[in-house]
C-alpha cells in the first residue's frame, strides 16, 4: 500500500538554520498534509497542499509538491529550539479516503 | 474549546478482555479516524468514518471494530485484545475528508 516516506529519518541543526524534510509516495493523491508531533503527543496539523498546487507558505513553513516525481518537501526557515519535534507527511490516496503516514523525520534544533 | 477527546489515556489490560476506547469531538466534523503508532512503523490507519453509520477499513483493521452511531463519537473496540495490539492510539477528526485533521491526545494501551 502507499506510504509517505520521509527523508532524512533524523536531522540535527543549529538554531537559525533552515531545515528541509522530504516525503515520497507511490501513487496519485488527492492532497498531502504535513503534521508535527512533540514527543508522543497528539499530532498538530501544519499545512495541506492539494494535488493541483505546487507550493504553499505558512509563516516560516514552505511546502512544495511535485506530482510528477511523487514527492513533497517541507522547509522550515530560521529554525528555533521549539521546532524540535517529529514531522510526518500524510498523502491521501486518490479515489480513497485513506491516509498513510510515514515514519517521520525527527528534527532536533540545537540552541 | 474545539477538541478531540479520548478515554482512557492509559490502559493496561490482559489478553482477551474486551475493551473500548472512546473518542469524541465537539466540532461537528463528519470525518473521523483511528490510528495506531508503533516505533519504526509510524502511524497506521485502522478505520475511518465518513459520516454517521458510514465506516471503512484503513490499513490495519484486523482485531478492531468501530461504530459511528452519533456524529460526535467514534469508539474503537478491541473484542479480544492481544499483546501485538500494545500501541499508542490516536483518534482524529476533520470537517470532511480532505481537510486538516485534529488529533486527540492519544491512548497508550498495554496488553499483557
CSV table of N, CA, C and O in Angstrom, one decimal, chain B residues 33-107:
chain,number,residue,atom,x,y,z
B,33,UNK,N,-11.3,9.2,12.4
B,33,UNK,CA,-10.4,8.2,12.0
B,33,UNK,C,-9.6,7.7,13.3
B,33,UNK,O,-9.5,8.5,14.2
B,34,UNK,N,-9.2,6.4,13.2
B,34,UNK,CA,-8.4,5.9,14.3
B,34,UNK,C,-7.0,5.5,13.7
B,34,UNK,O,-7.0,4.9,12.6
B,35,UNK,N,-5.9,5.8,14.4
B,35,UNK,CA,-4.6,5.4,14.0
B,35,UNK,C,-3.9,4.7,15.2
B,35,UNK,O,-4.2,5.0,16.3
B,36,UNK,N,-2.9,3.9,14.8
B,36,UNK,CA,-2.0,3.4,15.9
B,36,UNK,C,-0.6,3.8,15.5
B,36,UNK,O,-0.3,3.9,14.3
B,37,UNK,N,0.2,4.0,16.5
B,37,UNK,CA,1.6,4.5,16.3
B,37,UNK,C,2.5,3.5,17.0
B,37,UNK,O,2.4,3.3,18.2
B,38,UNK,N,3.4,2.9,16.2
B,38,UNK,CA,4.4,2.0,16.8
B,38,UNK,C,5.8,2.4,16.4
B,38,UNK,O,6.0,2.9,15.3
B,39,UNK,N,6.8,2.2,17.3
B,39,UNK,CA,8.1,2.6,16.9
B,39,UNK,C,8.6,2.0,15.6
B,39,UNK,O,8.4,0.8,15.4
B,40,UNK,N,9.2,2.8,14.8
B,40,UNK,CA,9.7,2.3,13.5
B,40,UNK,C,8.6,2.1,12.4
B,40,UNK,O,9.0,1.9,11.3
B,41,UNK,N,7.4,2.2,12.8
B,41,UNK,CA,6.3,1.9,11.8
B,41,UNK,C,5.5,3.2,11.5
B,41,UNK,O,4.6,3.2,10.7
B,42,UNK,N,5.7,4.2,12.3
B,42,UNK,CA,4.9,5.4,12.0
B,42,UNK,C,3.5,5.3,12.4
B,42,UNK,O,3.1,4.4,13.3
B,43,UNK,N,2.6,6.1,11.9
B,43,UNK,CA,1.1,6.0,12.2
B,43,UNK,C,0.5,5.2,11.1
B,43,UNK,O,0.7,5.4,9.9
B,44,UNK,N,-0.4,4.3,11.5
B,44,UNK,CA,-1.1,3.5,10.5
B,44,UNK,C,-2.6,3.6,10.8
B,44,UNK,O,-3.0,3.5,12.0
B,45,UNK,N,-3.4,3.8,9.8
B,45,UNK,CA,-4.8,4.0,9.9
B,45,UNK,C,-5.5,2.7,10.1
B,45,UNK,O,-5.3,1.7,9.4
B,46,UNK,N,-6.4,2.6,11.1
B,46,UNK,CA,-7.1,1.4,11.5
B,46,UNK,C,-8.5,1.4,10.8
B,46,UNK,O,-8.8,0.5,10.0
B,47,UNK,N,-9.3,2.4,11.1
B,47,UNK,CA,-10.6,2.6,10.5
B,47,UNK,C,-10.9,4.1,10.3
B,47,UNK,O,-10.3,4.9,11.0
B,48,UNK,N,-11.8,4.4,9.4
B,48,UNK,CA,-12.2,5.7,9.3
B,48,UNK,C,-13.7,5.7,9.1
B,48,UNK,O,-14.3,4.7,8.7
B,49,UNK,N,-14.3,6.9,9.2
B,49,UNK,CA,-15.7,7.1,9.1
B,49,UNK,C,-16.0,8.4,8.3
B,49,UNK,O,-15.5,9.4,8.7
B,50,UNK,N,-16.8,8.3,7.3
B,50,UNK,CA,-17.1,9.5,6.5
B,50,UNK,C,-18.3,10.3,7.1
B,50,UNK,O,-18.4,11.5,6.9
B,51,UNK,N,-19.1,9.5,7.9
B,51,UNK,CA,-20.3,10.2,8.5
B,51,UNK,C,-21.0,9.1,9.4
B,51,UNK,O,-20.5,8.0,9.4
B,52,UNK,N,-22.1,9.5,10.0
B,52,UNK,CA,-22.8,8.5,10.8
B,52,UNK,C,-23.2,7.3,10.0
B,52,UNK,O,-23.6,7.4,8.9
B,53,UNK,N,-22.9,6.2,10.6
B,53,UNK,CA,-23.2,4.8,10.0
B,53,UNK,C,-22.4,4.5,8.8
B,53,UNK,O,-22.7,3.6,8.1
B,54,UNK,N,-21.4,5.3,8.5
B,54,UNK,CA,-20.5,5.0,7.3
B,54,UNK,C,-19.1,4.9,7.8
B,54,UNK,O,-18.4,5.8,8.2
B,55,UNK,N,-18.6,3.6,7.8
B,55,UNK,CA,-17.2,3.3,8.2
B,55,UNK,C,-16.5,2.4,7.2
B,55,UNK,O,-17.2,1.7,6.4
B,56,UNK,N,-15.2,2.5,7.2
B,56,UNK,CA,-14.5,1.6,6.3
B,56,UNK,C,-13.1,1.3,6.9
B,56,UNK,O,-12.6,2.0,7.8
B,57,UNK,N,-12.5,0.3,6.3
B,57,UNK,CA,-11.2,-0.2,6.9
B,57,UNK,C,-10.1,0.7,6.4
B,57,UNK,O,-10.1,1.2,5.2
B,58,UNK,N,-9.1,0.9,7.3
B,58,UNK,CA,-7.9,1.5,6.9
B,58,UNK,C,-6.9,0.5,6.5
B,58,UNK,O,-7.2,-0.5,5.9
B,59,UNK,N,-5.6,0.7,6.9
B,59,UNK,CA,-4.6,-0.2,6.5
B,59,UNK,C,-4.4,-1.4,7.4
B,59,UNK,O,-4.0,-2.4,7.0
B,60,UNK,N,-4.8,-1.2,8.7
B,60,UNK,CA,-4.6,-2.3,9.7
B,60,UNK,C,-5.8,-2.6,10.5
B,60,UNK,O,-5.8,-2.4,11.7
B,61,UNK,N,-6.9,-3.0,9.9
B,61,UNK,CA,-8.2,-3.2,10.7
B,61,UNK,C,-8.3,-4.4,11.5
B,61,UNK,O,-9.2,-4.5,12.3
B,62,UNK,N,-7.5,-5.4,11.3
B,62,UNK,CA,-7.6,-6.7,11.9
B,62,UNK,C,-7.6,-6.6,13.4
B,62,UNK,O,-6.6,-6.0,14.0
B,63,UNK,N,-8.6,-7.2,14.0
B,63,UNK,CA,-8.6,-7.2,15.5
B,63,UNK,C,-9.4,-6.0,16.1
B,63,UNK,O,-9.4,-5.9,17.3
B,64,UNK,N,-9.9,-5.1,15.3
B,64,UNK,CA,-10.5,-3.9,15.8
B,64,UNK,C,-12.0,-3.8,15.2
B,64,UNK,O,-12.2,-4.4,14.1
B,65,UNK,N,-12.8,-3.2,15.9
B,65,UNK,CA,-14.2,-2.8,15.4
B,65,UNK,C,-14.4,-1.4,15.7
B,65,UNK,O,-13.8,-0.8,16.7
B,66,UNK,N,-15.3,-0.7,15.0
B,66,UNK,CA,-15.7,0.6,15.2
B,66,UNK,C,-17.2,0.7,15.0
B,66,UNK,O,-17.8,-0.1,14.4
B,67,UNK,N,-17.7,1.8,15.5
B,67,UNK,CA,-19.1,2.2,15.2
B,67,UNK,C,-19.2,3.7,15.2
B,67,UNK,O,-18.5,4.4,15.8
B,68,UNK,N,-20.2,4.2,14.4
B,68,UNK,CA,-20.5,5.6,14.3
B,68,UNK,C,-22.0,5.8,14.4
B,68,UNK,O,-22.6,6.0,13.3
B,69,UNK,N,-22.5,5.8,15.6
B,69,UNK,CA,-23.9,5.9,15.7
B,69,UNK,C,-24.3,7.4,15.9
B,69,UNK,O,-25.5,7.8,15.6
B,70,UNK,N,-23.4,8.2,16.4
B,70,UNK,CA,-23.6,9.6,16.5
B,70,UNK,C,-22.5,10.3,15.8
B,70,UNK,O,-21.3,9.8,15.8
B,71,UNK,N,-22.7,11.5,15.4
B,71,UNK,CA,-21.7,12.3,14.6
B,71,UNK,C,-20.4,12.5,15.5
B,71,UNK,O,-19.3,12.5,15.0
B,72,UNK,N,-20.6,12.8,16.8
B,72,UNK,CA,-19.5,13.3,17.6
B,72,UNK,C,-18.7,12.1,18.2
B,72,UNK,O,-17.6,12.3,18.6
B,73,UNK,N,-19.2,10.9,18.2
B,73,UNK,CA,-18.5,9.8,18.8
B,73,UNK,C,-18.0,8.7,17.8
B,73,UNK,O,-18.8,8.3,16.9
B,74,UNK,N,-16.9,8.2,18.1
B,74,UNK,CA,-16.3,7.1,17.2
B,74,UNK,C,-15.5,6.2,18.1
B,74,UNK,O,-14.2,6.3,18.1
B,75,UNK,N,-16.1,5.3,18.8
B,75,UNK,CA,-15.4,4.4,19.7
B,75,UNK,C,-14.6,3.3,18.9
B,75,UNK,O,-15.1,2.8,17.9
B,76,UNK,N,-13.5,2.9,19.5
B,76,UNK,CA,-12.7,1.8,19.0
B,76,UNK,C,-12.8,0.6,19.9
B,76,UNK,O,-12.6,0.8,21.1
B,77,UNK,N,-13.2,-0.5,19.4
B,77,UNK,CA,-13.5,-1.7,20.2
B,77,UNK,C,-12.5,-2.8,19.9
B,77,UNK,O,-12.2,-3.1,18.7
B,78,UNK,N,-11.9,-3.3,20.9
B,78,UNK,CA,-11.0,-4.5,20.8
B,78,UNK,C,-11.7,-5.6,21.5
B,78,UNK,O,-11.8,-5.7,22.7
B,79,UNK,N,-12.3,-6.5,20.7
B,79,UNK,CA,-13.1,-7.6,21.2
B,79,UNK,C,-12.3,-8.6,22.0
B,79,UNK,O,-12.7,-9.1,23.1
B,80,UNK,N,-11.1,-8.9,21.6
B,80,UNK,CA,-10.2,-9.9,22.2
B,80,UNK,C,-8.8,-9.4,22.1
B,80,UNK,O,-8.0,-9.9,21.2
B,81,UNK,N,-8.4,-8.4,22.9
B,81,UNK,CA,-7.0,-7.8,22.7
B,81,UNK,C,-5.9,-8.9,22.8
B,81,UNK,O,-6.0,-9.8,23.6
B,82,UNK,N,-4.9,-8.6,22.0
B,82,UNK,CA,-3.7,-9.5,22.1
B,82,UNK,C,-2.5,-8.6,22.3
B,82,UNK,O,-2.5,-7.4,22.0
B,83,UNK,N,-1.4,-9.1,22.8
B,83,UNK,CA,-0.2,-8.3,23.0
B,83,UNK,C,0.3,-7.5,21.8
B,83,UNK,O,0.9,-6.4,22.0
B,84,UNK,N,0.1,-8.0,20.6
B,84,UNK,CA,0.5,-7.2,19.4
B,84,UNK,C,-0.3,-6.0,19.2
B,84,UNK,O,-0.1,-5.2,18.2
B,85,UNK,N,-1.3,-5.8,20.0
B,85,UNK,CA,-2.1,-4.6,19.9
B,85,UNK,C,-1.7,-3.5,20.9
B,85,UNK,O,-2.3,-2.4,21.0
B,86,UNK,N,-0.6,-3.8,21.6
B,86,UNK,CA,0.0,-2.9,22.5
B,86,UNK,C,0.5,-1.7,21.6
B,86,UNK,O,1.3,-2.0,20.7
B,87,UNK,N,0.1,-0.5,21.9
B,87,UNK,CA,0.4,0.6,21.0
B,87,UNK,C,-0.1,1.9,21.5
B,87,UNK,O,-0.7,1.9,22.6
B,88,UNK,N,0.3,3.0,20.9
B,88,UNK,CA,-0.3,4.3,21.1
B,88,UNK,C,-1.3,4.6,20.1
B,88,UNK,O,-1.1,4.6,18.9
B,89,UNK,N,-2.6,4.8,20.5
B,89,UNK,CA,-3.7,5.0,19.6
B,89,UNK,C,-4.1,6.5,19.6
B,89,UNK,O,-4.3,7.1,20.6
B,90,UNK,N,-4.4,7.0,18.4
B,90,UNK,CA,-4.9,8.3,18.2
B,90,UNK,C,-6.2,8.3,17.4
B,90,UNK,O,-6.3,7.6,16.4
B,91,UNK,N,-7.1,9.2,17.9
B,91,UNK,CA,-8.3,9.4,17.2
B,91,UNK,C,-8.1,10.8,16.5
B,91,UNK,O,-7.5,11.7,17.1
B,92,UNK,N,-8.7,11.0,15.4
B,92,UNK,CA,-8.6,12.3,14.7
B,92,UNK,C,-10.0,12.6,14.0
B,92,UNK,O,-10.7,11.7,13.7
B,93,UNK,N,-10.2,13.9,13.7
B,93,UNK,CA,-11.4,14.2,13.0
B,93,UNK,C,-11.1,15.4,12.1
B,93,UNK,O,-10.2,16.2,12.3
B,94,UNK,N,-11.9,15.5,11.1
B,94,UNK,CA,-11.8,16.7,10.2
B,94,UNK,C,-13.2,17.0,9.7
B,94,UNK,O,-14.1,16.2,9.7
B,95,UNK,N,-13.3,18.3,9.2
B,95,UNK,CA,-14.6,18.8,8.8
B,95,UNK,C,-15.3,17.8,7.8
B,95,UNK,O,-16.4,17.3,8.0
B,96,UNK,N,-14.6,17.5,6.8
B,96,UNK,CA,-14.9,16.5,5.8
B,96,UNK,C,-13.6,15.9,5.4
B,96,UNK,O,-12.5,16.3,5.7
B,97,UNK,N,-13.7,14.8,4.6
B,97,UNK,CA,-12.5,14.2,4.1
B,97,UNK,C,-11.7,15.3,3.3
B,97,UNK,O,-12.3,16.1,2.6
B,98,UNK,N,-10.4,15.2,3.4
B,98,UNK,CA,-9.6,16.1,2.5
B,98,UNK,C,-9.2,17.4,3.2
B,98,UNK,O,-8.7,18.3,2.6
B,99,UNK,N,-9.6,17.5,4.5
B,99,UNK,CA,-9.3,18.7,5.2
B,99,UNK,C,-8.3,18.4,6.4
B,99,UNK,O,-8.1,17.2,6.7
B,100,UNK,N,-7.8,19.4,7.0
B,100,UNK,CA,-6.9,19.1,8.1
B,100,UNK,C,-7.5,18.3,9.2
B,100,UNK,O,-8.7,18.5,9.5
B,101,UNK,N,-6.8,17.4,9.8
B,101,UNK,CA,-7.3,16.5,10.8
B,101,UNK,C,-6.8,17.1,12.2
B,101,UNK,O,-5.7,17.5,12.3
B,102,UNK,N,-7.7,17.0,13.1
B,102,UNK,CA,-7.4,17.4,14.5
B,102,UNK,C,-7.3,16.1,15.3
B,102,UNK,O,-8.2,15.2,15.3
B,103,UNK,N,-6.2,16.0,16.0
B,103,UNK,CA,-5.9,14.7,16.7
B,103,UNK,C,-6.2,14.8,18.2
B,103,UNK,O,-6.0,15.9,18.8
B,104,UNK,N,-6.6,13.7,18.8
B,104,UNK,CA,-6.7,13.6,20.2
B,104,UNK,C,-5.4,13.4,20.9
B,104,UNK,O,-4.4,13.3,20.2
B,105,UNK,N,-5.3,13.4,22.2
B,105,UNK,CA,-4.1,13.3,22.9
B,105,UNK,C,-3.4,11.9,22.9
B,105,UNK,O,-2.3,11.8,23.3
B,106,UNK,N,-4.2,10.9,22.5
B,106,UNK,CA,-3.6,9.6,22.5
B,106,UNK,C,-4.0,8.7,23.6
B,106,UNK,O,-4.3,9.2,24.7
B,107,UNK,N,-4.1,7.4,23.4
B,107,UNK,CA,-4.3,6.4,24.4
B,107,UNK,C,-3.2,5.4,24.3
B,107,UNK,O,-3.0,4.8,23.3
